[in-house]
Coordinates of C-alpha atoms and ligand atoms in Angstrom, one line a residue:
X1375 CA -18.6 -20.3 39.5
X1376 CA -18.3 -21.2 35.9
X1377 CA -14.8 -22.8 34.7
X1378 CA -14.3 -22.5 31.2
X1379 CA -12.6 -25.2 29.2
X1380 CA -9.9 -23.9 26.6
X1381 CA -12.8 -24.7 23.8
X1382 CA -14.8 -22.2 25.1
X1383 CA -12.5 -19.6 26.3
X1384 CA -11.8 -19.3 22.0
X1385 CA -15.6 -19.6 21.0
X1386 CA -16.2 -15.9 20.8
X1387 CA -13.1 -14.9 19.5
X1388 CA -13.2 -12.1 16.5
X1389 CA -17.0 -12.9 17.2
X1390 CA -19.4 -9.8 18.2
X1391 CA -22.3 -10.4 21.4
X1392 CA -25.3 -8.0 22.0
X1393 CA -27.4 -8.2 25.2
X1394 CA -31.1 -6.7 25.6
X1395 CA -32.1 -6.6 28.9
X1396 CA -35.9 -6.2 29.8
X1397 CA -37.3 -5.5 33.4
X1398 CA -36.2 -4.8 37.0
X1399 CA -32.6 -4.7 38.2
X1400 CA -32.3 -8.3 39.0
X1401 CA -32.3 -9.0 35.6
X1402 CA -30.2 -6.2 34.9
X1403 CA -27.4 -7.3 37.3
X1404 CA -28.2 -10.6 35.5
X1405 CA -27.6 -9.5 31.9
X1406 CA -24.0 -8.1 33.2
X1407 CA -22.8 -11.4 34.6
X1408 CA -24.0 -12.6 31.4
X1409 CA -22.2 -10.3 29.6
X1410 CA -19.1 -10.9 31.8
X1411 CA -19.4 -14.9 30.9
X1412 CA -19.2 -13.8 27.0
X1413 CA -16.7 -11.9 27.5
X1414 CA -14.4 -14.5 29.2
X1415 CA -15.3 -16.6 26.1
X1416 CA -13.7 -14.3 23.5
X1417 CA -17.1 -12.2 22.6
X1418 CA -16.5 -8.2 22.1
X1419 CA -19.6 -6.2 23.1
X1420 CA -21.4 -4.6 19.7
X1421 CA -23.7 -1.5 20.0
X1422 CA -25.2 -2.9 16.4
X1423 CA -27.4 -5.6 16.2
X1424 CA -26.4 -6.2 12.4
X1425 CA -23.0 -6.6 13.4
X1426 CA -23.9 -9.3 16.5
X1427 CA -23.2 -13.0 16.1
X1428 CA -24.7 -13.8 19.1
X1429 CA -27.9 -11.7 20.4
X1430 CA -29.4 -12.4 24.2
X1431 CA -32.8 -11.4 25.2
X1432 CA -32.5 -11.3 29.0
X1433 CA -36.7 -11.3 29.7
X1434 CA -39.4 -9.9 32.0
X1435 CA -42.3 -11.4 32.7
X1436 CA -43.9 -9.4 35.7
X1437 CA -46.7 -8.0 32.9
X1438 CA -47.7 -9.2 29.8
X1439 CA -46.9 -6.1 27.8
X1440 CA -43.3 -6.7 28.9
X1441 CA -43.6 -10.0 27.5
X1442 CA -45.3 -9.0 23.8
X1443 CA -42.6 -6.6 23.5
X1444 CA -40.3 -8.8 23.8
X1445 CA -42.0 -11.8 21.1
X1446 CA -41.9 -8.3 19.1
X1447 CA -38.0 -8.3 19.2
X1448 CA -37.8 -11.7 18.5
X1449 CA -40.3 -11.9 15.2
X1450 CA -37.7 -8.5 14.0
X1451 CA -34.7 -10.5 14.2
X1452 CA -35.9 -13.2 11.9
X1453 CA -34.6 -10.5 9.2
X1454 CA -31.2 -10.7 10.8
X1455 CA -31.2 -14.0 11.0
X1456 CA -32.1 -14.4 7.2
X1457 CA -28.6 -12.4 6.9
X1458 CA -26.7 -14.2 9.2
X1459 CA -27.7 -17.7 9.7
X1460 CA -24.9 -18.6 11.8
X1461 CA -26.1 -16.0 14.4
X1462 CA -27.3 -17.1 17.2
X1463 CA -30.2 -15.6 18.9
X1464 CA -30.8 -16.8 22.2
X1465 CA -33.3 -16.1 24.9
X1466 CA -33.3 -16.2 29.2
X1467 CA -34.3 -14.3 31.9
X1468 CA -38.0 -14.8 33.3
X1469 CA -40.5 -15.7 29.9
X1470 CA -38.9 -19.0 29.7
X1471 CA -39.1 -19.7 33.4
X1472 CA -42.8 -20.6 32.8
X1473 CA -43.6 -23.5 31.0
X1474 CA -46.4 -22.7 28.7
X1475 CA -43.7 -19.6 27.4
X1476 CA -41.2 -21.7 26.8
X1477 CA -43.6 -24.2 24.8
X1478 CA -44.6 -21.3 23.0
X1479 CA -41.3 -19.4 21.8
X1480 CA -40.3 -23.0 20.9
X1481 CA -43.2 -23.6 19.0
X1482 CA -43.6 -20.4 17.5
X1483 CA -40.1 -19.1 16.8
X1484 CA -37.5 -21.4 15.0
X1485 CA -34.8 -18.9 15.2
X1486 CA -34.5 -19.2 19.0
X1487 CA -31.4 -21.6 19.8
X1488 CA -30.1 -20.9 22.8
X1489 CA -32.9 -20.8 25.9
X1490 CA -32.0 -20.6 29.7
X1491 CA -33.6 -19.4 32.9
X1492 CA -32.6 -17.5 35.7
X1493 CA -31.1 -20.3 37.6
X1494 CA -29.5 -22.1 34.7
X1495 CA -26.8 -18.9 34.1
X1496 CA -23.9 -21.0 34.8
X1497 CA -24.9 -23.4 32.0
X1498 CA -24.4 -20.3 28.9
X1499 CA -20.8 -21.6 27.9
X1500 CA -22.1 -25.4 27.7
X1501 CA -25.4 -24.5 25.9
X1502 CA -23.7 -22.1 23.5
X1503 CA -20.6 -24.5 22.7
X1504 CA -23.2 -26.8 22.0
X1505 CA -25.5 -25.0 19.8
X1506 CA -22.0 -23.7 17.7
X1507 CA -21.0 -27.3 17.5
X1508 CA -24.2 -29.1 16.6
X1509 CA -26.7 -26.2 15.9
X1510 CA -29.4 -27.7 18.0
X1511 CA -31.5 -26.0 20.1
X1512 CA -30.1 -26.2 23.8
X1513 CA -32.9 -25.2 26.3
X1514 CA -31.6 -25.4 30.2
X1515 CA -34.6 -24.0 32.4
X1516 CA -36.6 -24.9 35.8
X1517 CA -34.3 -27.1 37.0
X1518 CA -33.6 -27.1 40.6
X1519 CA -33.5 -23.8 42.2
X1520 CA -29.3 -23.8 42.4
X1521 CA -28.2 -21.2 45.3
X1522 CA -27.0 -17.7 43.8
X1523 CA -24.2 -17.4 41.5
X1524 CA -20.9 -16.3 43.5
X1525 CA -17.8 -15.5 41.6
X1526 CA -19.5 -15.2 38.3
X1527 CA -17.6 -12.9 36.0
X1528 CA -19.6 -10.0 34.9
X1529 CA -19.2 -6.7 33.3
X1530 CA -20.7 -4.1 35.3
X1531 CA -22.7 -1.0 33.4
X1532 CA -21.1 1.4 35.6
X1533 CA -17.9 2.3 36.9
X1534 CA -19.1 4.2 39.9
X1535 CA -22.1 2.2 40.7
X1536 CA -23.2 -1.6 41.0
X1537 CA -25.6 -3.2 41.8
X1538 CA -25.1 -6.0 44.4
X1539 CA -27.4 -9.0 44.5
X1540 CA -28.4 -10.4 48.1
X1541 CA -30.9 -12.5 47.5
X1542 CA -33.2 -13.8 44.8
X1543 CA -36.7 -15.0 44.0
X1544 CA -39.5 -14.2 46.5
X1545 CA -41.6 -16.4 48.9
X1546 CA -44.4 -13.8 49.5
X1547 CA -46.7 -15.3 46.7
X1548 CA -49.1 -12.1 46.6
X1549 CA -51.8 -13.1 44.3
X1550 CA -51.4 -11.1 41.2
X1551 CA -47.3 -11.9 40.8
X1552 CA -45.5 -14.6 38.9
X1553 CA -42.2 -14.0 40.6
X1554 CA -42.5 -16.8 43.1
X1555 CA -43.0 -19.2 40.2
X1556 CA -40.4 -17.9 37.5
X1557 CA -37.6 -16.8 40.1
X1558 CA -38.3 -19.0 42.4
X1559 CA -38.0 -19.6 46.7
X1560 CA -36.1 -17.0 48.2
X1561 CA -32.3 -17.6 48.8
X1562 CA -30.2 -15.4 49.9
X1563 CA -26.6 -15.0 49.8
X1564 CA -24.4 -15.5 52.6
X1565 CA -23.6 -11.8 54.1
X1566 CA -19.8 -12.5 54.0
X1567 CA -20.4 -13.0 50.5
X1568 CA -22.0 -9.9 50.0
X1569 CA -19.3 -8.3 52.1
X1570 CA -16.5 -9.4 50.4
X1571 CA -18.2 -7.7 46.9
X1572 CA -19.2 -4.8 49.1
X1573 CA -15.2 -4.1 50.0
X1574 CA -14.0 -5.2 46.6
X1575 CA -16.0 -2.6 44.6
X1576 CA -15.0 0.2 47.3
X1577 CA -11.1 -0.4 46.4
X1578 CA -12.0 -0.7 42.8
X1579 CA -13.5 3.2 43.6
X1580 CA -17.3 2.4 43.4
X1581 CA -19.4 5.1 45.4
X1582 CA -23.0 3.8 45.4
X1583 CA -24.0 0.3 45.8
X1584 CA -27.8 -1.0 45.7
X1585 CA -28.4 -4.1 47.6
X1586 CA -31.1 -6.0 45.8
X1587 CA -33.5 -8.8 46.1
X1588 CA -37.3 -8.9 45.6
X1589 CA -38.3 -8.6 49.0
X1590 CA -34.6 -7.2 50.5
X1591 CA -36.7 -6.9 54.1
X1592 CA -36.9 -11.0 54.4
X1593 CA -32.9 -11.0 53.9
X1594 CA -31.4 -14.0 55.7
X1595 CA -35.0 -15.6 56.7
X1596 CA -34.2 -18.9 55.0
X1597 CA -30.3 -18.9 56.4
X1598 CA -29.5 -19.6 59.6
X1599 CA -26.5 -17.2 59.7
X1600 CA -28.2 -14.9 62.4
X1601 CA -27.8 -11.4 59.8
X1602 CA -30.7 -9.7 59.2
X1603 CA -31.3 -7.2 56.7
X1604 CA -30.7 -4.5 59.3
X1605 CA -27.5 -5.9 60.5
X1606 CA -26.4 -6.8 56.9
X1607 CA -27.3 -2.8 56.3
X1608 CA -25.2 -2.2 59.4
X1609 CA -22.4 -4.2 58.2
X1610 CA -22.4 -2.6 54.7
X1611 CA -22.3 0.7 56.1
X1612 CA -19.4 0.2 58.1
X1613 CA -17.3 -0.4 55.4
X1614 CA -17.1 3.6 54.7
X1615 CA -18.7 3.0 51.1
X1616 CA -20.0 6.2 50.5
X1617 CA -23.6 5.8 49.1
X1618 CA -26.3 2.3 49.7
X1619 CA -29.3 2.0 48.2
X1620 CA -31.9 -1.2 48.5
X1621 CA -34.7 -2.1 46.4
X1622 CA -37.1 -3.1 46.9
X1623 CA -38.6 -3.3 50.5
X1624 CA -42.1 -5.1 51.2
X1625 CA -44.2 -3.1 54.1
X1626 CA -44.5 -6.6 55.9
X1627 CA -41.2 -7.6 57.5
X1628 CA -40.0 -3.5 57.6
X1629 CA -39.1 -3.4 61.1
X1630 CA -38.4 -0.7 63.3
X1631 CA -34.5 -1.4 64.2
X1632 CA -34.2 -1.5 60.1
X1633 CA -35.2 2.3 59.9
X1634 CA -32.9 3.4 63.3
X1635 CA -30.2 1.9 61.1
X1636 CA -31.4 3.7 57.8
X1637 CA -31.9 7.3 60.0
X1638 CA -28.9 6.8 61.5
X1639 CA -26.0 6.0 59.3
X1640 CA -25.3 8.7 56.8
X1641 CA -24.0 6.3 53.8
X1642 CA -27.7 4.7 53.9
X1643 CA -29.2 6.9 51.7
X1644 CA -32.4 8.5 52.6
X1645 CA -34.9 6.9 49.7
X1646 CA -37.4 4.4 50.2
X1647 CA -39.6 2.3 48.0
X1648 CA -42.7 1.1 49.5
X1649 CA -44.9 -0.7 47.5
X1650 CA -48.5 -0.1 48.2
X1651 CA -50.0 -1.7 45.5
X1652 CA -53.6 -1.2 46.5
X1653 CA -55.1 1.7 49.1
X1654 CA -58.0 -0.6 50.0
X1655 CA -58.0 -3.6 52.7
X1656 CA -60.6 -5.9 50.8
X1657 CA -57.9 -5.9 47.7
X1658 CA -55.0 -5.8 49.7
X1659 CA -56.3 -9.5 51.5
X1660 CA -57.3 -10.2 47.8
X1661 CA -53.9 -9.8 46.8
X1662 CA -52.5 -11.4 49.9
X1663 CA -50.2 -8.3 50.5
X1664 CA -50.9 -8.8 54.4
X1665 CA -50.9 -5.6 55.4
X1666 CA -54.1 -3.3 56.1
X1667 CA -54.0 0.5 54.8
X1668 CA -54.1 1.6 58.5
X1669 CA -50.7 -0.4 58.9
X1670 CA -49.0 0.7 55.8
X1671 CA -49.6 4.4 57.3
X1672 CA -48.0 3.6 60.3
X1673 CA -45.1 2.7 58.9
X1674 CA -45.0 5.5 56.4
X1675 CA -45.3 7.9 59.0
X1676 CA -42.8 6.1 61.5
X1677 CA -40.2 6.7 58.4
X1678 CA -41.0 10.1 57.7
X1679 CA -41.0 10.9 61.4
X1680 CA -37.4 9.0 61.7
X1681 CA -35.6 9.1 58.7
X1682 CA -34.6 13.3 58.1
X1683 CA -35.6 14.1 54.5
X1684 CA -36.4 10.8 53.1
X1685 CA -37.6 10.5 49.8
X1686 CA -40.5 7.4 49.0
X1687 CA -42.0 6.0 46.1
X1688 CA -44.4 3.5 45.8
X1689 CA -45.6 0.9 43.0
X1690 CA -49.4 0.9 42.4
X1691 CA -51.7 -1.6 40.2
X1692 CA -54.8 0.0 39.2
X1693 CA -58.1 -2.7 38.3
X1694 CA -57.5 -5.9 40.3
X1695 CA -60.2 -8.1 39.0
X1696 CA -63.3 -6.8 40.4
X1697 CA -62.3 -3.9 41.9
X1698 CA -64.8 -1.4 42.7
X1699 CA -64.5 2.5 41.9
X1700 CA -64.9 3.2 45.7
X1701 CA -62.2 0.4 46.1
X1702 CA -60.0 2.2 43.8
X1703 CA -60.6 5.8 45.5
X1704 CA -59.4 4.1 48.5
X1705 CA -56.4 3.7 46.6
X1706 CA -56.3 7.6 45.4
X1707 CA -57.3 8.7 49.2
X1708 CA -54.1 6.9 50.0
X1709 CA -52.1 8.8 47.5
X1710 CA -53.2 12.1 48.9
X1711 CA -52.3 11.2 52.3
X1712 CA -48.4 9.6 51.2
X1713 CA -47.9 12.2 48.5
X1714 CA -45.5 10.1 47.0
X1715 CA -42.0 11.5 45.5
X1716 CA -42.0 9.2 42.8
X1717 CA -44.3 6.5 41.5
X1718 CA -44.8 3.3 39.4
X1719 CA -48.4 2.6 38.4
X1720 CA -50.2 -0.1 36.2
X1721 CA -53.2 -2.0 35.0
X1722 CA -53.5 -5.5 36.7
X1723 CA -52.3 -7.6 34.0
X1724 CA -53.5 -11.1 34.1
X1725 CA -50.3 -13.8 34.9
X1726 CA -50.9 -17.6 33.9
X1727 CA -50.7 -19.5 36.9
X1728 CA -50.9 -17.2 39.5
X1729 CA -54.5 -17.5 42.0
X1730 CA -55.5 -13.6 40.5
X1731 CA -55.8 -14.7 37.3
X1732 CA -58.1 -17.4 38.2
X1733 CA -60.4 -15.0 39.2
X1734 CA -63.6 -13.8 36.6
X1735 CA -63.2 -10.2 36.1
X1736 CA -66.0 -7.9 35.5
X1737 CA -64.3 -4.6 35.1
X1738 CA -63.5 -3.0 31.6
X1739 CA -60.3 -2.9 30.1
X1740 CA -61.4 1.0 29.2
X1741 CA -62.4 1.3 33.0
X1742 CA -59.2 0.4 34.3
X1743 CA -57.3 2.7 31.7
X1744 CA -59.1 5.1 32.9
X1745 CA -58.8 5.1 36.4
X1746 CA -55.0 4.2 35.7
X1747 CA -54.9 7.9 34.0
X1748 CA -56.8 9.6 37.3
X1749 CA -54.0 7.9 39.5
X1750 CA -51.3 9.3 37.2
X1751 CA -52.7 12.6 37.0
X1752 CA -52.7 12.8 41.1
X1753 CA -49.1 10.7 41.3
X1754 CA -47.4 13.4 38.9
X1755 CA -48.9 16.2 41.0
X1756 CA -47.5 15.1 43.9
X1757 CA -44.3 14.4 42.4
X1758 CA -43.8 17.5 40.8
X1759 CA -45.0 19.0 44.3
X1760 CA -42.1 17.6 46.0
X1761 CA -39.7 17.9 43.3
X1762 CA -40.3 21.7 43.3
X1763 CA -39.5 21.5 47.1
X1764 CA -36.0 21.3 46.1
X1765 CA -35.9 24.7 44.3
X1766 CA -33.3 27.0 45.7
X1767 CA -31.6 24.2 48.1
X1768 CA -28.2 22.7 47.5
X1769 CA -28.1 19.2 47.4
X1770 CA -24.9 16.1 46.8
X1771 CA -25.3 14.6 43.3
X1772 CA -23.2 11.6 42.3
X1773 CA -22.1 12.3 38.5
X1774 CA -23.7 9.6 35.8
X1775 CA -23.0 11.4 32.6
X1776 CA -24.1 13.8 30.1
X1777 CA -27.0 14.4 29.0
X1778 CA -27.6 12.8 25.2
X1779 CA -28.7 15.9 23.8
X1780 CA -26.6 18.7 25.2
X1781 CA -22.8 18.3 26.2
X1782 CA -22.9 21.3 28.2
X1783 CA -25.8 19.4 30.3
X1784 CA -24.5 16.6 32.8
X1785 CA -27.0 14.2 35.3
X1786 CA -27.1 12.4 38.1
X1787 CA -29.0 11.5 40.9
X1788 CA -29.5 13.3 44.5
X1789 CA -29.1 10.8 48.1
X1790 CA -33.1 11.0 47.5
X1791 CA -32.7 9.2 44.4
X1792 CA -34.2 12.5 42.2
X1793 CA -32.2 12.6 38.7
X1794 CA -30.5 16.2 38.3
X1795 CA -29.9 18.1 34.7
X1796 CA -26.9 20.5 35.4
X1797 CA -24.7 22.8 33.7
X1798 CA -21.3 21.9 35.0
X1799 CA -18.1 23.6 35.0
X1800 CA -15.6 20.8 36.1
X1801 CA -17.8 18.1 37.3
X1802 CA -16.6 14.5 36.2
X1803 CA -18.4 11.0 35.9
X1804 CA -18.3 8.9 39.2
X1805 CA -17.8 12.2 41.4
X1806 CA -19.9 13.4 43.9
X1807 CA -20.6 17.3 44.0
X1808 CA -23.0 20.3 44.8
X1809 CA -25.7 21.3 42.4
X1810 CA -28.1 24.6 43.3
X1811 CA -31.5 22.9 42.3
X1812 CA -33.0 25.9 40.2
X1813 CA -36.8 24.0 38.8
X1814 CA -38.2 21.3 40.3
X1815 CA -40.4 19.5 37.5
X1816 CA -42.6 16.2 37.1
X1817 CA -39.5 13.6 37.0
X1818 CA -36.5 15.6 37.6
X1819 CA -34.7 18.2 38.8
X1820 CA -32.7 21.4 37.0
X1821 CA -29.4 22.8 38.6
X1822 CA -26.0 24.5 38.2
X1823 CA -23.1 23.1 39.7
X1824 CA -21.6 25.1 43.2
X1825 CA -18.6 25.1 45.0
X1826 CA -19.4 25.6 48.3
X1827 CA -16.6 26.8 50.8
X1828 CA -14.8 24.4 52.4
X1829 CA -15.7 26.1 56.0
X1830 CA -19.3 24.6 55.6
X1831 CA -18.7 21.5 53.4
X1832 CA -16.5 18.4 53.2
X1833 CA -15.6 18.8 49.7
X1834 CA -14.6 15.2 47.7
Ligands
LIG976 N1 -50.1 -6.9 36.9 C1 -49.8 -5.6 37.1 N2 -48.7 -5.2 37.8 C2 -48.0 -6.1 38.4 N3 -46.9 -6.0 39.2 C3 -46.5 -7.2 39.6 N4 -47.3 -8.1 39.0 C4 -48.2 -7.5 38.3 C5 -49.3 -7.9 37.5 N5 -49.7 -9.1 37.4 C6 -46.3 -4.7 39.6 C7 -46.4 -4.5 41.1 C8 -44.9 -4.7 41.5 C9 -44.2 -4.2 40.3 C10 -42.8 -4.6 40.2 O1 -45.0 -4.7 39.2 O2 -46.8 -3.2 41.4 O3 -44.6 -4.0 42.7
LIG977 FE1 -44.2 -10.4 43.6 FE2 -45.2 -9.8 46.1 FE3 -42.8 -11.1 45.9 FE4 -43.0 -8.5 45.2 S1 -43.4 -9.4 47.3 S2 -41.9 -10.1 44.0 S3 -45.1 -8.4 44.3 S4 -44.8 -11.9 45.2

């Protein structure tokens, strides 16, 4: 935990703090202790970056789009900065994690201040006081791998979902990814840890919690606390919480007792998402995924067959070096057989450091775009296929919101993780209730809100 000293409890105060946060939801439960450790330092949230006086860019570095998008940001604040010189702009998450990035922003960008990794989160009151106080750069990053933050203030997005962390970083090194090097060996939490939150944001009236971690399936492998993630799953369950989600699961440690638990407990909600990255075995070894297609199938079918009405989505990456056009049909062959609900799909994007992007590539930028847009087109069939699935049928949706464009228009998402646009007549954010799924389209669903009798449904 961080203690504050009274200096730094008054740092922020009358002072305005805005947080961009880039990539998965790791770094999104990130930016929100963030936030939280701001906001015990006197900072008031600002929608406006004009208004800011500090500005965090909490990073991802899984591709290197992500990354230019986010040097983008940094070159547009320079006209803020020009403003505001006392504003600080300050930068964390996974680009500075690797060395030659940090070099680089440091090199390149003057304006960034304040620099810290994933593991250094802890460190933001020191750092900051210290950049306020002697308006030197203060860069805290890759030092040792510290165990994960517990009892870290944070300010959570949501009211009536959280995301929980149980682990972080990732020791599956598959060949294309620079997790393992900017996040780090896998640690997990202590599942009494994870409990405790767990049964705090129940009384606080959270309904849905997501477990995360890269690789949720290896939970516990590097404790010796004897709680897997089947039996942390178990354990989360039985505190009556009334929606779980995980993310993500590798195929390799998925175990059979893991999807018993999933089938049987009706709080574990019925989505799953499977990365298959490549449908072809030669690429699969290449990108030390260690699984064969023949054994991702297997599993996909034992879930299907176990778990009633469950929902999967997959991750794909499209033009591994050298990859061969029958290599990559392997990959669409496997798409027709898993139909996917939902999927993620993207050009192989070469990481510094990691053993794929070692490797001399002889395939075509244009190539890979295009077989990227042949995957799309079959992924969005199959989507939409399964959306439309839903037409007609009733389904639980727990309330997000309205829609941005039309008041009369709320959303939220179904146990199978499909987002629902409804007309509403008293539906209220954080509440779950019926929709009648009317269209079924690429990426979401259309419904009006029911009431069904209480003779057939528990109503909440
Ligand atoms: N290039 C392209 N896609 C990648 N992913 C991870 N690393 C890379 C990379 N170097 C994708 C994988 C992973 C998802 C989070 O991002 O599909 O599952
Ligand atoms: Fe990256 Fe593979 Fe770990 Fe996922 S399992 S974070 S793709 S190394």
């Amino acid at each position: 935990a961080v203690k504050l000293t009274d200096s730094q409890k008054k740092l922020g105060v009358n002072l305005n703090y805005h947080v961009i946060t880039y990539g998965c939801q790791a770094n999104v439960r990130d930016g929100e202790v963030i936030s939280g450790i701001l906001e015990q330092m006197g900072y008031t949230f600002s929608d406006a970056l004009s208004k800011a006086d500090i500005i965090i860019l909490n990073t991802c570095a899984i591709r290197e789009n992500a990354e230019k998008r986010v040097l983008g940001v940094i070159g547009s604040l320079q006209s803020y900065k020009r403003k505001k010189p006392e504003m600080v702009v300050g930068i964390c998450g996974c680009m500075p994690q690797q060395e030659q990035m940090a070099q680089n922003i440091v090199a390149k960008y003057p304006i960034v201040e304040l620099m810290f990794g994933t593991h250094n989160i802890s460190s933001l009151p020191t750092l900051l006081e210290n950049v306020l106080t002697t308006r030197k750069r203060n860069i805290e990053v890759f030092s040792a791998l510290g165990s994960i933050y517990e009892d870290l203030p944070s300010v959570r997005q949501f009211r009536h979902k959280a995301f929980v962390n149980i682990m972080d970083g990732c020791d599956k090194f598959c060949s294309y990814c620079i997790v393992p090097y900017t996040r780090g060996q896998q640690r997990s939490r202590r599942w009494e840890d994870i409990l405790k939150e767990v049964k705090r944001l129940k009384e606080e009236g959270y309904q849905e919690i997501t477990l995360l971690g890269q690789n949720v399936n290896a939970y516990g492998k590097d404790l010796d606390q004897g709680c897997t993630f089947a039996d942390l799953l178990e354990k989360v369950s039985d505190t009556g919480i009334r929606r779980i989600r995980f993310t993500t699961s590798h195929p390799w440690d998925f175990d059979d007792r893991m999807i018993d638990i999933i089938a049987q407990r009706d709080n574990i909600m019925p989505f799953i998402h499977l990365p298959l990255q490549s449908g072809n075995d030669e690429i699969l070894k290449l990108m030390n995924r260690r699984y064969t297609s023949k054994q991702y199938k297997e599993l996909f079918d034992r879930i299907k067959e176990k778990i009633k009405d469950v929902a999967i989505s997959t991750d794909i990456i499209v033009g591994f070096p050298n990859e061969t056009e029958e290599q990559f049909s392997d990959t669409l062959k496997m798409v027709e057989y898993c139909q996917y609900d939902n999927a993620y799909s993207f050009v192989f994007s070469a990481r510094e450091g990691t053993p794929a992007a070692r490797i001399e590539d002889s395939v075509s930028l244009e190539e890979k775009k295009r077989r990227l847009q042949r995957l799309n087109e079959r992924l969005g069939y199959y989507s939409k296929l399964n959306n439309k699935k839903w037409e007609g049928q009733v389904v639980e949706v727990l309330v997000d919101g309205f829609s941005k464009t039309n008041p009369e228009i709320m959303s939220g998402y179904t146990p199978q993780q499909k987002l629902v646009n409804f007309s509403y007549d008293n539906a209220q954010i954080g509440a779950i209730i019926y929709v009648k799924i009317t269209q079924g389209m690429k990426n979401s669903l259309n419904g009006v809100q029911v009431h069904p009798g209480k003779e057939n449904h528990e109503q909440y």
